[in-house]
CSV table of C-alpha atoms in Angstrom, one decimal:
chain,number,residue,atom,x,y,z
P,591,MET,CA,40.4,-3.2,-8.1
P,592,ARG,CA,36.9,-2.3,-7.0
P,593,ASP,CA,36.4,-1.8,-3.2
P,594,CYS,CA,32.9,-0.3,-2.6
P,595,LEU,CA,33.5,0.3,1.1
P,596,LYS,CA,35.9,3.2,0.5
P,597,ASP,CA,33.1,5.3,-1.1
P,598,TYR,CA,31.0,5.2,2.1
P,599,CYS,CA,31.3,6.5,5.6
P,600,PHE,CA,31.1,3.1,7.4
P,601,GLU,CA,33.1,3.1,10.6
P,602,LEU,CA,31.5,0.6,13.0
P,603,SER,CA,33.5,-1.8,15.2
P,604,ASP,CA,32.0,-5.1,16.2
P,605,ALA,CA,31.8,-3.8,19.7
P,606,GLU,CA,29.8,-0.8,18.6
P,607,VAL,CA,27.4,-3.1,16.7
P,608,LEU,CA,26.8,-5.2,19.8
P,609,GLN,CA,26.1,-2.1,21.9
P,610,ALA,CA,23.6,-0.8,19.4
P,611,ILE,CA,21.8,-4.1,19.2
P,612,ASP,CA,21.5,-4.3,23.0
P,613,THR,CA,19.9,-0.9,23.0
P,614,ILE,CA,17.4,-1.7,20.2
P,615,LEU,CA,16.4,-5.1,21.5
P,616,ALA,CA,16.0,-3.8,25.1
P,617,GLY,CA,12.8,-2.0,23.9
P,618,ALA,CA,11.6,-4.6,21.5
P,619,SER,CA,9.0,-6.1,23.7
P,620,GLY,CA,7.2,-2.8,23.9
P,621,LYS,CA,6.5,-3.0,20.2
P,622,ALA,CA,4.7,-6.3,20.4
P,623,SER,CA,1.1,-6.0,19.2
P,624,GLU,CA,-1.4,-7.7,16.9
P,625,LYS,CA,-0.8,-4.9,14.4
P,626,VAL,CA,3.0,-5.5,14.3
P,627,TYR,CA,2.7,-9.3,14.2
P,628,LYS,CA,0.3,-8.9,11.2
P,629,GLU,CA,2.7,-6.6,9.5
P,630,CYS,CA,5.4,-9.2,10.0
P,631,PHE,CA,3.1,-11.8,8.6
P,632,SER,CA,2.7,-9.7,5.4
P,633,PHE,CA,6.5,-9.5,5.1
P,634,MET,CA,7.1,-13.3,5.0
P,635,ASP,CA,8.6,-15.0,2.0
P,636,LEU,CA,7.2,-18.4,2.9
P,637,THR,CA,9.8,-20.9,1.9
P,638,THR,CA,10.0,-24.6,1.0
P,639,LEU,CA,13.5,-25.6,-0.1
P,640,LYS,CA,13.8,-29.2,0.7
P,641,GLY,CA,15.5,-31.9,-1.4
P,642,GLU,CA,12.3,-33.9,-1.3
P,643,ASP,CA,10.0,-31.1,-2.6
P,644,THR,CA,7.8,-32.4,-5.4
P,645,PRO,CA,5.4,-30.7,-7.8
P,646,SER,CA,2.3,-32.1,-6.0
P,647,GLY,CA,3.8,-31.0,-2.6
P,648,VAL,CA,4.5,-27.5,-3.8
P,649,LYS,CA,1.1,-27.2,-5.3
P,650,ALA,CA,-0.5,-28.3,-2.0
P,651,PHE,CA,1.6,-25.8,-0.1
P,652,VAL,CA,0.6,-22.9,-2.4
P,653,GLU,CA,-3.1,-23.9,-2.1
P,654,LYS,CA,-2.8,-23.9,1.7
P,655,VAL,CA,-1.4,-20.4,1.6
P,656,GLY,CA,-4.3,-19.4,-0.6
P,657,ARG,CA,-6.7,-20.5,2.1
P,658,ILE,CA,-5.4,-18.0,4.7
P,659,GLY,CA,-7.9,-15.3,3.5
P,660,LYS,CA,-10.8,-17.7,3.9
P,661,GLN,CA,-9.9,-19.0,7.4
P,662,PHE,CA,-8.4,-15.8,8.7
P,663,PRO,CA,-10.0,-13.0,6.8
P,664,SER,CA,-8.4,-10.2,8.8
P,665,TYR,CA,-4.9,-11.4,7.9
P,666,PRO,CA,-2.8,-10.0,5.0
P,667,LEU,CA,-1.3,-12.3,2.4
P,668,PRO,CA,2.4,-13.1,2.9
P,669,ALA,CA,4.7,-11.3,0.5
P,670,SER,CA,5.7,-14.4,-1.5
P,671,ILE,CA,6.2,-18.1,-1.7
P,672,CYS,CA,9.9,-19.0,-2.2
P,673,VAL,CA,10.8,-22.2,-4.1
P,674,TYR,CA,13.5,-23.8,-6.3
P,675,PRO,CA,13.3,-22.4,-9.8
P,676,ASN,CA,11.9,-25.5,-11.4
P,677,PHE,CA,8.7,-25.0,-9.3
P,678,ALA,CA,8.2,-21.4,-10.4
P,679,SER,CA,5.3,-22.1,-12.8
P,680,ILE,CA,3.5,-24.2,-10.2
P,681,VAL,CA,3.4,-21.3,-7.7
P,682,ARG,CA,2.4,-18.9,-10.5
P,683,ASP,CA,-0.4,-21.1,-11.7
P,684,ASN,CA,-1.9,-22.0,-8.3
P,685,ARG,CA,-1.5,-18.9,-6.2
P,686,CYS,CA,-4.6,-17.1,-5.1
P,687,SER,CA,-3.5,-13.6,-6.2
P,688,PRO,CA,-0.7,-12.0,-8.2
P,689,GLU,CA,0.0,-10.0,-5.0
P,690,LEU,CA,1.4,-13.3,-3.6
P,691,HIS,CA,4.7,-13.2,-5.4
P,692,VAL,CA,6.7,-16.1,-6.8
P,693,THR,CA,10.2,-16.0,-5.4
P,694,CYS,CA,12.9,-18.4,-6.7
P,695,VAL,CA,16.3,-19.1,-5.3
P,696,SER,CA,18.6,-19.2,-8.4
P,697,GLY,CA,22.2,-18.8,-9.5
P,698,ALA,CA,23.3,-22.2,-8.2
P,699,PHE,CA,21.8,-21.7,-4.7
P,700,PRO,CA,23.0,-22.2,-2.0
P,701,SER,CA,26.7,-22.3,-2.8
P,702,ALA,CA,26.8,-20.2,-6.0
P,703,GLN,CA,29.6,-22.7,-7.0
P,704,SER,CA,29.0,-23.0,-10.7
P,705,PHE,CA,29.8,-21.4,-14.1
P,706,LEU,CA,28.5,-17.9,-14.5
P,707,ASP,CA,26.7,-18.9,-17.7
P,708,VAL,CA,24.8,-21.5,-15.7
P,709,LYS,CA,23.9,-19.0,-13.0
P,710,VAL,CA,22.8,-16.4,-15.5
P,711,ALA,CA,20.7,-19.0,-17.5
P,712,GLU,CA,19.0,-20.2,-14.3
P,713,CYS,CA,18.0,-16.7,-13.3
P,714,GLY,CA,16.5,-16.0,-16.7
P,715,LEU,CA,14.7,-19.3,-16.9
P,716,ALA,CA,13.1,-18.8,-13.5
P,717,VAL,CA,11.7,-15.4,-14.5
P,718,GLU,CA,10.5,-16.8,-17.8
P,719,GLN,CA,8.6,-19.5,-15.8
P,720,GLY,CA,6.9,-17.0,-13.6
P,721,ALA,CA,9.3,-15.8,-10.9
P,722,ASP,CA,8.6,-12.2,-9.7
P,723,GLU,CA,11.6,-12.2,-7.5
P,724,ILE,CA,15.0,-13.9,-7.7
P,725,ASP,CA,17.3,-14.7,-4.7
P,726,VAL,CA,20.9,-15.3,-5.6
P,727,VAL,CA,24.0,-15.8,-3.4
P,728,LEU,CA,27.0,-13.4,-3.4
P,729,PRO,CA,29.8,-15.2,-5.3
P,730,LEU,CA,31.8,-16.0,-2.1
P,731,ASN,CA,34.5,-17.8,-4.1
P,732,ALA,CA,35.4,-14.5,-5.6
P,733,PHE,CA,34.5,-12.2,-2.7
P,734,LEU,CA,36.5,-14.1,0.0
P,735,ASP,CA,39.5,-14.2,-2.3
P,736,GLY,CA,39.3,-10.4,-2.5
P,737,ASP,CA,38.3,-10.5,-6.2
P,738,TYR,CA,35.6,-7.8,-5.8
P,739,ASP,CA,35.6,-7.1,-9.5
P,740,ARG,CA,34.5,-10.6,-10.4
P,741,ALA,CA,32.0,-10.7,-7.5
P,742,PHE,CA,30.5,-7.5,-8.7
P,743,GLY,CA,30.4,-8.6,-12.3
P,744,GLU,CA,28.6,-11.9,-11.6
P,745,ILE,CA,25.9,-10.1,-9.7
P,746,ALA,CA,25.5,-7.5,-12.4
P,747,ALA,CA,25.3,-10.3,-15.0
P,748,MET,CA,22.5,-12.0,-13.1
P,749,ARG,CA,20.8,-8.6,-12.7
P,750,SER,CA,20.9,-8.2,-16.4
P,751,ALA,CA,19.5,-11.6,-17.0
P,752,VAL,CA,16.6,-11.0,-14.6
P,753,ASP,CA,15.8,-7.7,-16.3
P,754,LYS,CA,16.0,-9.1,-19.8
P,755,ALA,CA,13.7,-12.0,-19.1
P,756,ALA,CA,11.1,-9.8,-17.2
P,757,SER,CA,11.2,-7.1,-19.9
P,758,GLY,CA,10.4,-9.8,-22.5
P,759,GLN,CA,7.2,-10.4,-20.6
P,760,GLY,CA,6.4,-6.7,-20.1
P,761,ARG,CA,7.1,-6.6,-16.4
P,762,LYS,CA,9.8,-6.1,-13.9
P,763,ALA,CA,11.4,-8.5,-11.4
P,764,VAL,CA,13.1,-8.1,-8.1
P,765,LEU,CA,16.7,-9.3,-7.4
P,766,LYS,CA,17.8,-10.1,-3.9
P,767,VAL,CA,21.4,-10.9,-3.1
P,768,ILE,CA,22.2,-13.2,-0.2
P,769,LEU,CA,25.4,-12.2,1.6
P,770,GLU,CA,25.7,-15.4,3.6
P,771,THR,CA,26.7,-13.3,6.6
P,772,GLY,CA,27.5,-16.3,8.8
P,773,LEU,CA,30.6,-16.8,6.7
P,774,LEU,CA,31.6,-13.1,6.9
P,775,ASP,CA,33.5,-12.7,10.2
P,776,SER,CA,33.4,-9.0,10.8
P,777,ALA,CA,31.2,-6.0,10.5
P,778,GLU,CA,33.6,-4.5,8.0
P,779,LEU,CA,33.3,-7.6,5.7
P,780,ILE,CA,29.5,-7.6,5.9
P,781,ALA,CA,29.5,-3.9,5.1
P,782,ARG,CA,31.8,-4.4,2.1
P,783,ALA,CA,29.6,-7.2,0.8
P,784,SER,CA,26.5,-5.0,1.4
P,785,PHE,CA,27.7,-2.1,-0.6
P,786,LEU,CA,29.1,-4.3,-3.4
P,787,ALA,CA,25.7,-6.1,-3.8
P,788,MET,CA,23.8,-2.8,-3.8
P,789,GLU,CA,26.1,-1.2,-6.3
P,790,ALA,CA,25.8,-4.2,-8.6
P,791,GLY,CA,22.0,-3.8,-8.7
P,792,ALA,CA,20.5,-5.6,-5.8
P,793,ASP,CA,16.9,-4.6,-4.9
P,794,PHE,CA,17.3,-6.3,-1.5
P,795,ILE,CA,20.2,-7.6,0.4
P,796,LYS,CA,19.6,-10.7,2.4
P,797,THR,CA,21.4,-12.3,5.3
P,798,SER,CA,21.6,-16.0,4.7
P,799,THR,CA,20.6,-19.1,2.8
P,800,GLY,CA,19.6,-21.0,5.9
P,801,LYS,CA,22.0,-23.7,4.7
P,802,VAL,CA,25.1,-22.9,6.8
P,803,ALA,CA,25.9,-23.2,10.5
P,804,VAL,CA,25.3,-19.5,11.3
P,805,ASN,CA,22.4,-17.8,9.6
P,806,ALA,CA,20.6,-14.6,10.4
P,807,THR,CA,21.8,-12.6,13.4
P,808,PRO,CA,20.7,-9.3,14.8
P,809,GLN,CA,24.3,-8.1,14.5
P,810,ALA,CA,24.5,-8.8,10.7
P,811,ALA,CA,21.0,-7.2,10.3
P,812,TYR,CA,22.1,-4.0,12.0
P,813,VAL,CA,25.2,-3.7,9.9
P,814,MET,CA,23.3,-4.3,6.7
P,815,CYS,CA,20.6,-1.8,7.6
P,816,ARG,CA,23.2,0.8,8.4
P,817,CYS,CA,24.7,0.2,5.0
P,818,ILE,CA,21.3,0.5,3.3
P,819,ARG,CA,20.8,3.8,5.0
P,820,GLU,CA,24.2,5.1,4.0
P,821,TYR,CA,23.6,3.9,0.4
P,822,TYR,CA,20.2,5.6,0.3
P,823,GLU,CA,21.7,8.9,1.6
P,824,LYS,CA,24.4,8.8,-1.1
P,825,THR,CA,22.3,7.6,-4.1
P,826,GLY,CA,18.7,8.1,-3.4
P,827,ARG,CA,17.9,4.5,-4.3
P,828,LYS,CA,15.9,2.5,-1.7
P,829,VAL,CA,17.2,-1.0,-1.2
P,830,GLY,CA,15.3,-3.5,0.9
P,831,PHE,CA,16.5,-5.8,3.7
P,832,LYS,CA,15.7,-9.5,4.1
P,833,ALA,CA,16.4,-11.5,7.2
P,834,ALA,CA,16.5,-15.3,6.6
P,835,GLY,CA,17.7,-18.4,8.2
P,836,GLY,CA,16.6,-19.7,11.6
P,837,ILE,CA,13.8,-17.2,12.1
P,838,SER,CA,11.2,-19.4,13.7
P,839,ASN,CA,9.2,-17.5,16.4
P,840,ALA,CA,7.4,-14.2,16.8
P,841,GLY,CA,10.2,-12.9,19.1
P,842,ASP,CA,12.7,-13.3,16.3
P,843,ALA,CA,10.4,-11.5,13.8
P,844,LEU,CA,9.9,-8.6,16.3
P,845,ALA,CA,13.6,-8.2,16.8
P,846,TYR,CA,14.3,-7.7,13.1
P,847,TYR,CA,11.3,-5.5,12.8
P,848,CYS,CA,12.7,-3.3,15.5
P,849,ILE,CA,16.1,-3.2,13.9
P,850,VAL,CA,14.6,-2.0,10.6
P,851,LEU,CA,12.4,0.5,12.3
P,852,SER,CA,15.3,1.9,14.4
P,853,VAL,CA,17.9,2.1,11.7
P,854,LEU,CA,15.8,2.7,8.5
P,855,GLY,CA,12.6,4.1,9.8
P,856,GLU,CA,8.9,3.4,9.1
P,857,GLY,CA,9.5,4.0,5.3
P,858,TRP,CA,11.1,0.6,5.1
P,859,LEU,CA,8.3,-1.2,6.9
P,860,ASP,CA,6.5,-2.5,3.8
P,861,ARG,CA,7.0,-5.3,1.3
P,862,ASP,CA,9.3,-3.2,-0.8
P,863,GLY,CA,11.6,-2.6,2.2
P,864,PHE,CA,11.5,-5.5,4.5
P,865,ARG,CA,11.2,-9.3,4.2
P,866,LEU,CA,11.5,-12.3,6.4
P,867,GLY,CA,12.5,-15.5,4.7
P,868,VAL,CA,10.9,-18.3,6.7
P,869,SER,CA,9.7,-21.9,6.7
P,870,ARG,CA,8.5,-22.2,10.4
P,871,LEU,CA,7.5,-18.7,11.5
P,872,GLY,CA,3.9,-18.6,10.2
P,873,ASN,CA,2.4,-20.7,12.9
P,874,ASP,CA,4.1,-18.9,15.7
P,875,LEU,CA,3.1,-15.4,14.4
P,876,MET,CA,-0.5,-16.7,14.1
P,877,SER,CA,-0.4,-18.1,17.6
P,878,ALA,CA,0.9,-14.7,18.9
P,879,ILE,CA,-1.9,-12.9,17.1
P,880,GLU,CA,-4.6,-15.3,18.2
P,881,GLN,CA,-3.2,-15.7,21.7
P,882,LYS,CA,-3.6,-19.5,21.4
P,883,THR,CA,-1.7,-22.2,19.6
P,884,VAL,CA,-2.4,-22.2,15.9
P,885,LYS,CA,-1.1,-25.0,13.6
P,886,PHE,CA,-2.1,-23.8,10.1
P,887,PHE,CA,1.0,-24.5,8.2
């Protein structure tokens, strides 16, 4: 049976993780600046994943994001707009620039509890409808049962579907795998999930769906970034890190920025290496940059 952890030199206890986080975050405030906050702004996957989302509401949201450059010309565009897959074409057709990517949660998000054929089909359809990036959830029903072969196989199948659909349009698409770290109760389990997802083809590993009780935490982020570093040193392939779930203020963004900088280095501080999945962060980052309350979103 597959066990990706055995191929890597990961030997971190939960206590060591906490100590490392304390050290990193102790110096985080010294990194606060307009430049860093604008970088964090550019790393955002602006997200609307509500049961009451409608085509007109998503279109209005996309158009609002498109006005950032007119009202705040010194600001970078966010990295993407993240929606349910049935809204992919609306984001694609109404975005202000192809640089603003279309991200779709897929693969029976947020639980991943469905037939593999359904998950694979949803990933492919989302790309066909315009998604540049697909966020899927680690099959926890297999992973938590210790069936790592099936968990790996499901991710690999979704990877294949994303690649096939994108290739048919003459382009490439990004696959992010959500580990749902709030349901993984140790550093070792988070590490095992991280390596499994990367070996199965993830371009990014992501903390959380935002739909469970415990979402992104600095501790999970640190473990995941350490695994990304170890994987890169072993394979030479750069995998990105995405923090998502409960990230609502500039201080949160700065904390994850500092973790990525400390563990992975400046080479990961771009849209290919670091993302923040958010629904509330935008206004707080803008307020930190402008040094006054901003309510744009």
